[in-house]
XYZ file of C-alpha atoms in Angstrom:
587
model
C 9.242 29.681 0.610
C 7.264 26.681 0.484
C 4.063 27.459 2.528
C 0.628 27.196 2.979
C -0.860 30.786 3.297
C -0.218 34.077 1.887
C 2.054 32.625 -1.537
C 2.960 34.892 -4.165
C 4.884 34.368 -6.750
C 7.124 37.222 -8.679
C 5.679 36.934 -12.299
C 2.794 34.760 -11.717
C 0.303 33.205 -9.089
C 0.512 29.679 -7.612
C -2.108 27.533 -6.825
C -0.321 25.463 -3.866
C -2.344 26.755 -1.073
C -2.936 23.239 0.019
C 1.109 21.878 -0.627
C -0.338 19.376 -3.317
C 1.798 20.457 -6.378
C 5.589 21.966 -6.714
C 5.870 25.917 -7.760
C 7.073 26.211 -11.486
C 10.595 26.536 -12.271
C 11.790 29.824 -11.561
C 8.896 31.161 -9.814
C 9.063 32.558 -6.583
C 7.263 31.453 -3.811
C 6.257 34.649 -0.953
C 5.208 33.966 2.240
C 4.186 37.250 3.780
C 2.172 36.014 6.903
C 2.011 31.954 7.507
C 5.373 31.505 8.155
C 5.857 35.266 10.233
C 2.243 34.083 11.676
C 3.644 31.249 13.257
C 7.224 32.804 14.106
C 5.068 35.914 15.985
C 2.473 33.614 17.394
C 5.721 31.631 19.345
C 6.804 35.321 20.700
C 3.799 36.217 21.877
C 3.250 32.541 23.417
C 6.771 32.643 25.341
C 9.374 34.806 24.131
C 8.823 39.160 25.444
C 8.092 40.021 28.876
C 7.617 36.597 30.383
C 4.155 36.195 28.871
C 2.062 33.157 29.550
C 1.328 30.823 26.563
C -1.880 31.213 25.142
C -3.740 30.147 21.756
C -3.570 31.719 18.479
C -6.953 33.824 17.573
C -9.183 32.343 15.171
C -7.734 34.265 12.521
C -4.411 33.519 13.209
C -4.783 29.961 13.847
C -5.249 28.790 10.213
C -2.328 30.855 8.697
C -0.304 29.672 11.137
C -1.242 26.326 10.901
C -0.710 26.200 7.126
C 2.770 27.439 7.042
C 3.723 25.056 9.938
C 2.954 22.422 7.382
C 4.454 19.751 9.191
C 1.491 18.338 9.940
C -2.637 17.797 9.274
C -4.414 19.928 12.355
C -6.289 17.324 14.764
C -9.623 18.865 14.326
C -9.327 17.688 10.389
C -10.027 14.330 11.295
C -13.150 14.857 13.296
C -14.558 12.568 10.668
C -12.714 9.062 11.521
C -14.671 7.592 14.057
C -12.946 6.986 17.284
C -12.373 2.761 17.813
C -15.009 1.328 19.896
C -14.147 0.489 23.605
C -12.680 -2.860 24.495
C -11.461 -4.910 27.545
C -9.070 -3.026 29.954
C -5.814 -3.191 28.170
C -2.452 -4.879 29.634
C 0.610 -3.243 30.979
C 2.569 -4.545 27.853
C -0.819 -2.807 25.508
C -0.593 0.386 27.105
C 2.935 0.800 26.693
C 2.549 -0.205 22.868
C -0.319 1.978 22.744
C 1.810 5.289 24.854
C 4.423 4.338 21.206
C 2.047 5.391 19.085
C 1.133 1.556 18.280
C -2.953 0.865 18.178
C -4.081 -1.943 20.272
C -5.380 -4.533 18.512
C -7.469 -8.165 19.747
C -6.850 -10.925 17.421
C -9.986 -12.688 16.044
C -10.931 -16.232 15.652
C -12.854 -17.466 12.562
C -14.236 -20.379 10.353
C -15.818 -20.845 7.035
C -16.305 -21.873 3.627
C -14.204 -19.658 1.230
C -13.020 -19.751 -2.640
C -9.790 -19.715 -3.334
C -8.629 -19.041 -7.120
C -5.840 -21.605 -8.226
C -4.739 -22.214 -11.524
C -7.116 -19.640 -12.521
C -10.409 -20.918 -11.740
C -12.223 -21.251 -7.930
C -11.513 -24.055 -5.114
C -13.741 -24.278 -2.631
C -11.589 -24.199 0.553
C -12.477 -24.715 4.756
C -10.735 -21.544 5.866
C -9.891 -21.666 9.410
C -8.117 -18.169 10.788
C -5.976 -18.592 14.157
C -4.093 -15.421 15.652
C -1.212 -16.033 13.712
C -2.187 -17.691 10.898
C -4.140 -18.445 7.843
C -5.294 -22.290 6.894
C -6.944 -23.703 3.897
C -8.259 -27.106 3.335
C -9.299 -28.229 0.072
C -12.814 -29.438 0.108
C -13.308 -33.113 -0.023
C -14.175 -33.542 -3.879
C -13.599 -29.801 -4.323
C -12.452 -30.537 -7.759
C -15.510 -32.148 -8.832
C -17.963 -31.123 -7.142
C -17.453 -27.555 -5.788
C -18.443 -24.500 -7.149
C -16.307 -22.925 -9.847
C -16.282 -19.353 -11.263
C -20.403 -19.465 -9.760
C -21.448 -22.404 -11.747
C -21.161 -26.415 -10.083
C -18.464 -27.805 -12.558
C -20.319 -25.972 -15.881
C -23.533 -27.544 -15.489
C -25.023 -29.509 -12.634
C -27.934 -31.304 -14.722
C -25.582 -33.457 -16.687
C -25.225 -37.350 -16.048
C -22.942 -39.728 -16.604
C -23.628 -41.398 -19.668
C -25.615 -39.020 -21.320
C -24.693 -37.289 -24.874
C -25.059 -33.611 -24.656
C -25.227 -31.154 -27.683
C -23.577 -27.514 -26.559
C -23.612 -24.655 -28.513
C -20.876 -22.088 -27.731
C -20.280 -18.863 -29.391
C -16.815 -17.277 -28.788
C -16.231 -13.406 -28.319
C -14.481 -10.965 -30.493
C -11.827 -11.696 -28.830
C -10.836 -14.472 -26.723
C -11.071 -18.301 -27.968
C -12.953 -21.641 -26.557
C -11.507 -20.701 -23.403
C -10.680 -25.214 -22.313
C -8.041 -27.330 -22.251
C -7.697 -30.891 -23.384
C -5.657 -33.758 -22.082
C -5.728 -37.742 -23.472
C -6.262 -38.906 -27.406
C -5.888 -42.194 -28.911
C -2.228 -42.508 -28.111
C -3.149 -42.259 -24.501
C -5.887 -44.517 -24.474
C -8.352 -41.978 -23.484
C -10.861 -40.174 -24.794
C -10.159 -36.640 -25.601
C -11.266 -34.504 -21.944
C -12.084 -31.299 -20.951
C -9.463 -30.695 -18.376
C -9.769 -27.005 -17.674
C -12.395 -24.436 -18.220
C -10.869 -20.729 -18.303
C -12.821 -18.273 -16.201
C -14.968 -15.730 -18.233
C -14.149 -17.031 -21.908
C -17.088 -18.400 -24.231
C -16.704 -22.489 -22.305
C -17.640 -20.892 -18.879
C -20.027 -18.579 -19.851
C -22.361 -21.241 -21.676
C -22.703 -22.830 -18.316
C -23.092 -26.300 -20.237
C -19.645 -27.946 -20.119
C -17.786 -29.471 -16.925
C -13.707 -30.947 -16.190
C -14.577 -34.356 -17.079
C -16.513 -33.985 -20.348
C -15.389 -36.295 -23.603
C -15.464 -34.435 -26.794
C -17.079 -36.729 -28.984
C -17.326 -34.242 -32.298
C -17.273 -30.992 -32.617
C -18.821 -29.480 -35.525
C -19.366 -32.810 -36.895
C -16.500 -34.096 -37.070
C -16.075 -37.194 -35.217
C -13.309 -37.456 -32.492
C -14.023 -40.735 -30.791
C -10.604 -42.247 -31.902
C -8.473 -38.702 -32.523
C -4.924 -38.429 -31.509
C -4.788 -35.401 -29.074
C -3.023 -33.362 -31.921
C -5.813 -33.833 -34.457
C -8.907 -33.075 -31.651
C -6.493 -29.982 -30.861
C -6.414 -28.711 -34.811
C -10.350 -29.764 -35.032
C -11.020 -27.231 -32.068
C -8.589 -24.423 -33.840
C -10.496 -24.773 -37.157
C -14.240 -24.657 -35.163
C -14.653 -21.405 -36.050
C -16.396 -18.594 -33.584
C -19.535 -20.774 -33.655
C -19.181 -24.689 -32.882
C -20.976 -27.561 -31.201
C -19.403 -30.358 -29.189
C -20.968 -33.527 -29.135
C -19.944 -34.535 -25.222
C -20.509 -37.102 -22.667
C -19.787 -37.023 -18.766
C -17.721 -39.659 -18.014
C -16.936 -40.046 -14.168
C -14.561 -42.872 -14.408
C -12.112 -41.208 -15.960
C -11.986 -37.945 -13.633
C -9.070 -39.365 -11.643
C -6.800 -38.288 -14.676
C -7.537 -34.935 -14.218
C -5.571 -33.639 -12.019
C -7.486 -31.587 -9.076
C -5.395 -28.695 -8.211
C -3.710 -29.044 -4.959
C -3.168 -26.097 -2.644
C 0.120 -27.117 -2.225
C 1.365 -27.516 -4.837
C -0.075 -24.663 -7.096
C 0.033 -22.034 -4.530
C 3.234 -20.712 -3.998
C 3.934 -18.780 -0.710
C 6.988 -18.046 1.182
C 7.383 -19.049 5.002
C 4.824 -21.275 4.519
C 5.561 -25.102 5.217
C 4.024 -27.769 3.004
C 1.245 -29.983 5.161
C 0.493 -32.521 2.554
C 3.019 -33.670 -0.111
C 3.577 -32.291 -3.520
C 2.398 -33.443 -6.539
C 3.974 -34.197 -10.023
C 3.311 -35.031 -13.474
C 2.680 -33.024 -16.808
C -0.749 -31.909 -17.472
C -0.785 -33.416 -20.578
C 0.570 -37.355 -19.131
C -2.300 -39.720 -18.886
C -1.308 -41.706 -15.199
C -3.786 -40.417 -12.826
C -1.945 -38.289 -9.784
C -4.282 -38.702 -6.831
C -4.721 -36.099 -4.206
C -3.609 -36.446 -0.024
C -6.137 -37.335 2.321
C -5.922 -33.204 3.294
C -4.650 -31.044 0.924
C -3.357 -27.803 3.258
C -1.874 -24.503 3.007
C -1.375 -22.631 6.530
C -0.238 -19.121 5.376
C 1.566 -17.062 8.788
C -0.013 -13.758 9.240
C 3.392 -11.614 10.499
C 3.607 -9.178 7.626
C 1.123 -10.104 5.049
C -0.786 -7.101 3.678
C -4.444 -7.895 3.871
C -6.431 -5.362 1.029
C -9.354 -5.229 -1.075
C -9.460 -4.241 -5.028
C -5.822 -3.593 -5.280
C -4.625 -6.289 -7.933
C -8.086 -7.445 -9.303
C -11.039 -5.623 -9.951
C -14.063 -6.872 -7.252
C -17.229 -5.290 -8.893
C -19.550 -7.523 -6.499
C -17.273 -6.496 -3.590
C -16.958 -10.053 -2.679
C -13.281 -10.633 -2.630
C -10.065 -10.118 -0.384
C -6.558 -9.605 -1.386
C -4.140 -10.992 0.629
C -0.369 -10.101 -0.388
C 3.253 -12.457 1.174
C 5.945 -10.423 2.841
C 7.979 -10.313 0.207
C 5.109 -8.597 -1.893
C 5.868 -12.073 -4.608
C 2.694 -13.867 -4.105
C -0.396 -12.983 -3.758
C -3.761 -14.935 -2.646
C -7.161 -13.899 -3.609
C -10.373 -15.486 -1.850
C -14.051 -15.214 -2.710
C -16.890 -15.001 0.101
C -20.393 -15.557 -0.708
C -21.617 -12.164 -0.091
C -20.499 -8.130 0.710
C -21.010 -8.798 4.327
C -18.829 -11.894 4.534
C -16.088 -10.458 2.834
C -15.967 -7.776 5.253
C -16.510 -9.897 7.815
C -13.462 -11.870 6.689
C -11.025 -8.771 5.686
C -11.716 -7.122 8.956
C -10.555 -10.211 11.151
C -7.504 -10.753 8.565
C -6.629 -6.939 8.813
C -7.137 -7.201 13.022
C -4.695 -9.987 13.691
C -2.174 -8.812 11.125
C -1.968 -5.533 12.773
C -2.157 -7.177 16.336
C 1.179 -8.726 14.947
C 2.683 -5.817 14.485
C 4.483 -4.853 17.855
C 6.232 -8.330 17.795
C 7.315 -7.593 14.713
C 8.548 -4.016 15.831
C 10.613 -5.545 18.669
C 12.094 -8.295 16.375
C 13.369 -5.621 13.746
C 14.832 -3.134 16.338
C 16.780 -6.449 18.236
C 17.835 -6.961 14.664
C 19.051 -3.701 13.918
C 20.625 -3.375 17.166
C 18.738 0.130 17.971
C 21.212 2.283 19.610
C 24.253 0.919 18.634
C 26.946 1.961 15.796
C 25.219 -0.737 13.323
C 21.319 1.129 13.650
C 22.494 4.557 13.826
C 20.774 4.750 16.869
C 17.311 5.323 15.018
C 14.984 3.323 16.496
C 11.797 1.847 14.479
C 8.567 3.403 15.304
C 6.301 2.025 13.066
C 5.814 -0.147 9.969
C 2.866 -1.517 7.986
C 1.765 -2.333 4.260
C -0.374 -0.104 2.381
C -0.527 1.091 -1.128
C 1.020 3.869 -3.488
C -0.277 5.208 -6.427
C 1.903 4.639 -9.200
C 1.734 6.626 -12.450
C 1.526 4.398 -15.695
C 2.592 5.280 -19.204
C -0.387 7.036 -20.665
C -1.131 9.485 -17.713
C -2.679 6.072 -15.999
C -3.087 5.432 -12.403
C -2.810 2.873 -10.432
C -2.103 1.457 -7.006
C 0.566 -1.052 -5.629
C 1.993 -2.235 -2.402
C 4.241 -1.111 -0.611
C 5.868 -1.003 2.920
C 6.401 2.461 5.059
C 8.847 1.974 8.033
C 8.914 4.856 9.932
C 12.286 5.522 12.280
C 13.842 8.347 14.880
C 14.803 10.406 11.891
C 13.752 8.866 8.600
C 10.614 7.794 6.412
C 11.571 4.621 4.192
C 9.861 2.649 1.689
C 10.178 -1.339 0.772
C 9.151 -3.265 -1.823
C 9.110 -6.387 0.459
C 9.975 -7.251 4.345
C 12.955 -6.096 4.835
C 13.972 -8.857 7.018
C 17.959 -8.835 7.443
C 20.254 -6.124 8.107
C 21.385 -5.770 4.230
C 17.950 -5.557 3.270
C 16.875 -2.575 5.830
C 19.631 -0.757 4.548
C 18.508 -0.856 0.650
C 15.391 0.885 0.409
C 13.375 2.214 -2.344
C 13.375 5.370 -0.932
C 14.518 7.270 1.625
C 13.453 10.662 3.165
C 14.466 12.481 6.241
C 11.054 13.076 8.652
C 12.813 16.575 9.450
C 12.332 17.412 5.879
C 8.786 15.815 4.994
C 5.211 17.041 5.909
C 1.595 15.358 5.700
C -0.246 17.679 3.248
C -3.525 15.580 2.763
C -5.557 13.046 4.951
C -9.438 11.850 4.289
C -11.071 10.616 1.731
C -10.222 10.312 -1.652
C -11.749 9.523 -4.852
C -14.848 7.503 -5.428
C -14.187 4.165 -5.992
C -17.113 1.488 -7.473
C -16.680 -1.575 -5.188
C -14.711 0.488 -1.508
C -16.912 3.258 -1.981
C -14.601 6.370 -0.621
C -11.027 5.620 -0.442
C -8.928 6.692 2.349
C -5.826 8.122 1.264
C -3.065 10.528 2.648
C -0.123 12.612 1.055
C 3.568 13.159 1.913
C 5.858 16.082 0.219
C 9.470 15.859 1.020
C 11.774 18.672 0.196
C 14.818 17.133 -1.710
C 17.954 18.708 -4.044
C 15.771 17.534 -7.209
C 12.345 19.931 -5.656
C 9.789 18.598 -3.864
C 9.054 15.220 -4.241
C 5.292 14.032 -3.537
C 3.731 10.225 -2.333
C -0.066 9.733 -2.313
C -1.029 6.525 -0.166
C -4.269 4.419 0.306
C -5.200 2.424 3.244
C -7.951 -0.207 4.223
C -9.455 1.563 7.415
C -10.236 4.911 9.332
C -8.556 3.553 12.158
C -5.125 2.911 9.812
C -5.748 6.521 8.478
C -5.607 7.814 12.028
C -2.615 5.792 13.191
C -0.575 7.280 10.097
C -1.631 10.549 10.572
C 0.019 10.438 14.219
C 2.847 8.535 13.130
C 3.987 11.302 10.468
C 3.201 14.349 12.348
C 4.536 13.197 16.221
C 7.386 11.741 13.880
C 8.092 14.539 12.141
C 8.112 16.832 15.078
C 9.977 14.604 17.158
C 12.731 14.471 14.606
C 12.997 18.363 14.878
C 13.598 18.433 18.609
C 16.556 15.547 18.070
C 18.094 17.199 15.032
C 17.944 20.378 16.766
C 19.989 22.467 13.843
C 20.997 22.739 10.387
C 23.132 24.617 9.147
C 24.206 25.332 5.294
C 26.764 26.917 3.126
C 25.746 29.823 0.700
C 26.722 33.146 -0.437
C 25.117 36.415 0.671
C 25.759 39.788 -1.484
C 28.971 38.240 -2.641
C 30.540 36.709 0.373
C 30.374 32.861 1.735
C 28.391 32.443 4.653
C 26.837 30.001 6.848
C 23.103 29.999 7.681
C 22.050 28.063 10.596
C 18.791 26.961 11.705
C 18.440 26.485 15.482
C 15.083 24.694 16.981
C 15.063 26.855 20.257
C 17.482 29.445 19.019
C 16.316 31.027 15.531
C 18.300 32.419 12.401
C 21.960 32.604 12.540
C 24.229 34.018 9.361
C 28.065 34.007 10.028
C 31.098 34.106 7.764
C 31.904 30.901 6.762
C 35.652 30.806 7.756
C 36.826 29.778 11.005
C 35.893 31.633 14.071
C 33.885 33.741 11.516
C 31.949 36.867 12.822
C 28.010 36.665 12.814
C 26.553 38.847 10.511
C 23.011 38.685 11.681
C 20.841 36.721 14.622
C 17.353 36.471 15.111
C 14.588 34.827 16.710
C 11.539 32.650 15.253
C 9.374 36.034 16.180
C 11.110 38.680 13.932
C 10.417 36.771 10.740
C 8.112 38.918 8.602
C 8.942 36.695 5.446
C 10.365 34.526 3.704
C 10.395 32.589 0.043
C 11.968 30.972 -2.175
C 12.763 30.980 -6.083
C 12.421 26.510 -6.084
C 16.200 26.907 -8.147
C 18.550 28.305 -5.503
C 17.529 31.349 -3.769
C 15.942 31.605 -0.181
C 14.847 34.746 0.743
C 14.304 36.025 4.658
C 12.893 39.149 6.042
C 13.212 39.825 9.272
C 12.388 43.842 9.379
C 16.017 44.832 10.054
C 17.451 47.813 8.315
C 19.818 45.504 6.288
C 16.108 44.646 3.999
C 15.380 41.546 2.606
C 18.282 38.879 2.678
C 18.888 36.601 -0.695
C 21.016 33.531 -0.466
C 22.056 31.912 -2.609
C 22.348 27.911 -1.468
C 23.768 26.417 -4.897
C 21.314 23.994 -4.671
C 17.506 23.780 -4.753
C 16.316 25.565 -1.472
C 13.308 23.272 -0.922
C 15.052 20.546 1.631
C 16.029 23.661 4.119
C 12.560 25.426 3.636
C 10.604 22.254 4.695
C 13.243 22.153 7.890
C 12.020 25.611 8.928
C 8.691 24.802 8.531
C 8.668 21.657 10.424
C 10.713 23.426 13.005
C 8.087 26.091 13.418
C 5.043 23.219 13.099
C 7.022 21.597 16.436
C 7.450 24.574 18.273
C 3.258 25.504 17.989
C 2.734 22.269 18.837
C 4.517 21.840 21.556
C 3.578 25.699 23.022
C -0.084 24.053 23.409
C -0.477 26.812 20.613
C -3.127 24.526 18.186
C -6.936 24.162 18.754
């Protein structure tokens, strides 16, 4: 049987004292004191004689706690620091907070931000509200604001003046700039785009706005734009531009405009879009403000997800829908977390609004819901295995219910949408095997990640998660393990069909009431009966075959379930992880 303490394996050993991997096919896993630990710890807390409830001895405690497995002990997370005291909370906070929801006070802030758009950086006036996220382009922020670190390539060049500029491309990667304009647009040929971290950018010495007048020589003062496009391809990896700044003609290059080039659902336009190829030469002129207010319900606020932050200076902040995603820059380490931690605050402070919203959508306890009410839901990520034996992780949404643990690749905001998930597991059947801190990681320093195993028909299947903060690693932690045990006292039993020494029978699973094998035909006799306490072992061969021993003279019993054992073995031990718990039997 799956457990945590005291495996063995007929043929070989397993290394799955912690739950973290699956036994091999065909091994057999032996459980010879967690799980009878556990079952004889709940006797001796309630069940002979009347006797009082006490704890389990120090010896006991962690075999018993292991083969519970359907949850992390308390004392585990000594480490997360406890959130710091606030103001006295309201009626409608404590009752959010007696859910299982964390109480949250939305922050206020203001500042100067980068914003990367059309692959290079804005300079925006962010302005964060409880609800929502604005931006406001800088005024001149596509001329004069900082780009990529560097003010528009090169802030020592004039108008007027002919520069020579030597750039050297890379092994791989070319010039790394656009051009708009040519003789048959009566313009000079312009630089109107420099690509962050190709060989342009890195000299430092070009800016949006520059004339080509040669490069290598050869003379593009009156080139079409196709011939000063061919003269660039044929530069080789070494070439120098003759260029001049020439300010008058910036209003042709188009500034990016936040509304325009930063797509984001639920989020109304402020300032009207603009149009026209990159390539035309009319001029589009920017609004008097160009704004983007982004709403906060259900964004998923992270850091070094989707693009590597060496300097630790940027913040991820994912739509909804999981389609867009926004990436700003702060100045420095401690403005970024400044930032992140006020973004992460009012998103979560969103989150019971959001809670009531889905379970008046769902109807909760009605026909339509299933009468499984939503407990909790939140972003955070999953690491996803890549061809290669990579890693890496993605988003992803965990909505936790009365009875089920279900995963989203986006909001599921209608009624069609909550009912297609990604996946699907029953709490009853799923355990927390890991919480803490994970791998190093350069830029987050430890990460904070937790582990789920679910026992399915296929085996056991196995989700590792990261989140952004202690205090999310605590609130998940509850979540799973008051989730999981509350599921066992609604479920109350299980039962399943299998075959014992040649003859059909039923084995049922009661939370208060034990082990029950009958005939399975109607009004069938019981065969055996026992309590939680009589359980001296049990395993299970991972194929098909569950094996209890409960030190009767009929030996141990093999069934045979016809189908991989694993979903009922996580069932038992979740039942016996709720019954400690709730006997006050844990430290």
């Amino acid at each position: 049987m799956e457990s945590g303490a005291g495996k063995k394996e007929r043929g070989g050993k397993e290394s799955a004292g912690r739950g973290l991997t699956a036994p091999p096919s065909g091994a057999t896993n032996r459980s010879s004191g967690g799980g009878c630990a556990a079952a004889a710890a709940i006797g001796r807390a309630g069940g002979r004689g009347g006797a009082s409830r006490r704890r389990l001895s120090r010896s006991a405690e962690p075999t018993a706690a292991r083969h519970a497995g359907g949850g992390v002990w308390p004392r585990r997370h000594a480490h997360t620091p406890a959130p710091a005291p606030g103001p006295a909370p309201s009626p409608g906070e404590r009752r959010r907070a007696a859910s299982g929801m964390a109480v949250w006070t939305r922050a206020c802030k203001a500042g100067l931000l980068e914003l990367l758009l059309r692959e290079r950086w804005v300079r925006v006036a962010a302005e964060l509200s409880g609800e929502a996220l604005s931006l406001t382009a800088e005024p001149g922020g596509g001329e004069a604001a900082v780009l990529n670190g560097v003010v528009n390539g090169n802030a020592e060049a004039a108008p007027g003046c002919v520069r020579r500029v030597r750039v050297v491309k890379a092994e791989a990667g070319g010039l790394g700039i656009s051009i708009k304009g040519g003789r048959e647009n009566r313009m000079p040929v312009l630089i109107s785009r420099i690509f962050p971290g190709l060989a342009a950018e890195r000299s430092g010495a070009l800016r949006l706005g520059d004339a080509i007048l040669a490069v290598n020589g050869v003379d593009l003062r009156d080139a079409t734009h196709d011939q000063a496009v061919q003269a660039l391809k044929r530069a080789g990896r070494e070439v120098i531009l003759e260029v001049k700044f020439m300010r008058e003609v910036t209003p042709y290059i188009k500034k990016p405009s936040l509304v325009s080039d930063l797509p984001w659902e639920g989020a109304a336009p402020q300032s009207p879009s603009l149009s026209g190829s990159e390539d035309s030469g009319s001029p589009q002129h920017q609004g008097p403000r160009d704004r983007k207010v982004i709403p906060l319900k259900m964004c998923f606020a992270a850091r070094n997800l989707s693009m590597p932050d060496l300097e630790n200076r940027l913040i991820e902040l994912h739509s909804p829908d999981s389609r867009n995603t926004l990436i700003l820059r702060c100045k420095d380490t401690a403005t970024a977390h400044s930032w992140f931690t006020a973004l992460h605050a009012n998103i979560t402070a969103l989150l019971p609004q959001v809670l009531a919203e889905l379970n008046a959508m769902l109807g909760t306890g009605g026909a339509a819901a299933g009468g499984r009410e939503v407990k909790h839901i939140a972003w955070l990520a999953e690491q996803a295995r890549l061809d290669g034996g990579r890693q890496q992780w993605r988003p992803v949404l965990m909505a936790v219910t009365e009875k089920d643990l279900l995963l989203y690749d986006g909001m599921p905001w209608t009624r069609d949408a909550w009912a297609s998930p990604c996946h699907s597991y029953p709490l009853v059947a799923t355990r927390l095997v890991h919480s803490g801190s994970g791998r190093r990681s350069p830029s987050l320093g430890s990460e904070l990640t937790f582990a789920t195993r679910t026992g399915s028909r296929q085996g056991v299947e196995m989700h590792v998660f990261r989140v952004e903060t202690h205090r999310d690693l605590s609130s998940w932690t509850r979540v799973l393990v008051q989730g999981c045990h509350a599921a066992a006292e609604l479920i109350k039993e299980v039962n399943v069909g299998c075959t014992l020494g040649g003859q059909e029978v039923q084995l049922s699973i009661h939370y208060e009431g034990g082990f029950t094998i009958c005939r399975e035909e109607p009004g069938g006799s019981v065969l055996f009966r026992y309590p939680y306490e009589r359980l001296k072992m049990s395993a299970d061969d991972g194929i098909r075959t569950l094996y209890l021993d409960f030190g009767g003279p009929e030996g141990e019993l093999a069934l045979d379930l016809h189908s991989c054992p694993k979903p009922i073995v996580f069932i038992l031990h979740t039942f016996l992880s709720a019954k400690v718990t709730r006997m006050g039997l844990l430290a």
